[in-house]
Amino acid sequence: MHDLVGRRVIVTGGASGIGLATALVLARRGARVAVLDLHVDVPTPLLGFQADMTDGTEVAAAVNAAVAALGGLDGLVNNAGIGAVGTVEDNPDEQWRHVFDVNVLGVVRSTRAALPHLRASAARPDAPTAAVVNTASIVATAGLPQRALYSASKGAVQSLTLAMAADHVAEGIRVNCVNPGTVDTPWVERLLQAAPNPTAERAALSARQPTGRLVASDEVAAAIAYLLSPAANSITGTALAVDGGMQGLRLPGEPR
Ligand code: NAD
């Protein structure tokens, strides 16, 4: 499929996991793709730009450098994010500030820097809409244990998605989010390795999803690519669950 030929896209957190899978799938479908990340050792044809999402000056400089290299900007994937484990009693204020700084303010900073360029893209008479896709999470809509801080940050990302969609629809800029379930990425592998029994923990996480397996990064990437593509030109302000049915299904035998 080459439905993204000529589209120019930035992916934050694009050096690993879901972001890397997304950047590669977009490139395979014809887009020119720049990655913004802490470490930018990315494979060709991806272009890497170093930025810490907690630093507004760095993010703005990296977005502008990426736009210059790409020759404009038609899409932004706000995917960089970090996790946190614990109940509301467990995480110190400083950690709350840091996770929100990356997961929520990071989206604000990159979108703020990208908007003038997305507007220029959408204003071209022959162009499809410009698009932003945020990576939220199942935790935005379902309560999972030991995820108080992380859930609050991803709930904020989903709400921010709706507000941004309303603010920019008249400018021809669509804004959506994806809500993945548990995805088989280096992040989840790190969590598994920290568990007392990684094999049992992987089995438990897989069983939590109605499909009985973890989501693949490529499956989230395909959803993001769809939301960026002209096929989704009438879609804005939605959250697309890519969670193996975890949010929507209640199967016989599950706890009630
Ligand atoms: P990952 O750790 O494999 O990749 C995250 C990337 O973000 C890394 O390359 C990292 O360097 C980058 N990053 C982190 N902090 C940054 C910062 N301050 N500035 C710039 N870049 C930064 O993780 P992943 O599993 O691919 O997660 C990607 C996104 O998907 C995150 O927003 C995460 O919350 C979300 N998500 C993941 C899962 C899952 O199960 N893996 C589920 C739902 C949502």
JSON list of C-alpha atoms in Angstrom, two decimals, residues 7-8 72-75 114-131 168-174 233:
[
{"chain": "A", "resi": 7, "resn": "ARG", "atom": "CA", "xyz": [3.25, 12.81, 3.22]},
{"chain": "A", "resi": 8, "resn": "ARG", "atom": "CA", "xyz": [5.73, 14.23, 5.72]},
{"chain": "A", "resi": 72, "resn": "GLY", "atom": "CA", "xyz": [7.04, 20.58, 5.38]},
{"chain": "A", "resi": 73, "resn": "LEU", "atom": "CA", "xyz": [4.75, 18.66, 7.69]},
{"chain": "A", "resi": 74, "resn": "ASP", "atom": "CA", "xyz": [1.46, 16.84, 7.12]},
{"chain": "A", "resi": 75, "resn": "GLY", "atom": "CA", "xyz": [1.27, 14.57, 10.17]},
{"chain": "A", "resi": 114, "resn": "ALA", "atom": "CA", "xyz": [4.06, 21.55, 14.71]},
{"chain": "A", "resi": 115, "resn": "LEU", "atom": "CA", "xyz": [0.77, 23.44, 14.31]},
{"chain": "A", "resi": 116, "resn": "PRO", "atom": "CA", "xyz": [2.01, 26.30, 12.09]},
{"chain": "A", "resi": 117, "resn": "HIS", "atom": "CA", "xyz": [3.43, 23.69, 9.69]},
{"chain": "A", "resi": 118, "resn": "LEU", "atom": "CA", "xyz": [0.32, 21.48, 9.83]},
{"chain": "A", "resi": 119, "resn": "ARG", "atom": "CA", "xyz": [-1.81, 24.56, 9.06]},
{"chain": "A", "resi": 120, "resn": "ALA", "atom": "CA", "xyz": [0.36, 25.30, 6.02]},
{"chain": "A", "resi": 121, "resn": "SER", "atom": "CA", "xyz": [-0.15, 21.72, 4.85]},
{"chain": "A", "resi": 122, "resn": "ALA", "atom": "CA", "xyz": [-3.92, 21.78, 5.34]},
{"chain": "A", "resi": 123, "resn": "ALA", "atom": "CA", "xyz": [-4.22, 25.16, 3.62]},
{"chain": "A", "resi": 124, "resn": "ARG", "atom": "CA", "xyz": [-2.94, 23.81, 0.29]},
{"chain": "A", "resi": 125, "resn": "PRO", "atom": "CA", "xyz": [-5.96, 23.64, -2.03]},
{"chain": "A", "resi": 126, "resn": "ASP", "atom": "CA", "xyz": [-5.29, 20.09, -3.27]},
{"chain": "A", "resi": 127, "resn": "ALA", "atom": "CA", "xyz": [-4.12, 18.62, 0.05]},
{"chain": "A", "resi": 128, "resn": "PRO", "atom": "CA", "xyz": [-5.97, 16.13, 2.24]},
{"chain": "A", "resi": 129, "resn": "THR", "atom": "CA", "xyz": [-6.41, 17.14, 5.88]},
{"chain": "A", "resi": 130, "resn": "ALA", "atom": "CA", "xyz": [-3.36, 17.32, 8.11]},
{"chain": "A", "resi": 131, "resn": "ALA", "atom": "CA", "xyz": [-3.48, 14.95, 11.06]},
{"chain": "A", "resi": 168, "resn": "HIS", "atom": "CA", "xyz": [-8.43, 22.64, 14.90]},
{"chain": "A", "resi": 169, "resn": "VAL", "atom": "CA", "xyz": [-11.19, 20.97, 12.87]},
{"chain": "A", "resi": 170, "resn": "ALA", "atom": "CA", "xyz": [-12.01, 24.21, 11.05]},
{"chain": "A", "resi": 171, "resn": "GLU", "atom": "CA", "xyz": [-8.37, 24.50, 10.00]},
{"chain": "A", "resi": 172, "resn": "GLY", "atom": "CA", "xyz": [-8.44, 21.10, 8.32]},
{"chain": "A", "resi": 173, "resn": "ILE", "atom": "CA", "xyz": [-6.38, 19.42, 11.04]},
{"chain": "A", "resi": 174, "resn": "ARG", "atom": "CA", "xyz": [-7.76, 16.14, 12.41]},
{"chain": "A", "resi": 233, "resn": "ASN", "atom": "CA", "xyz": [-10.35, 12.11, 6.30]}
]
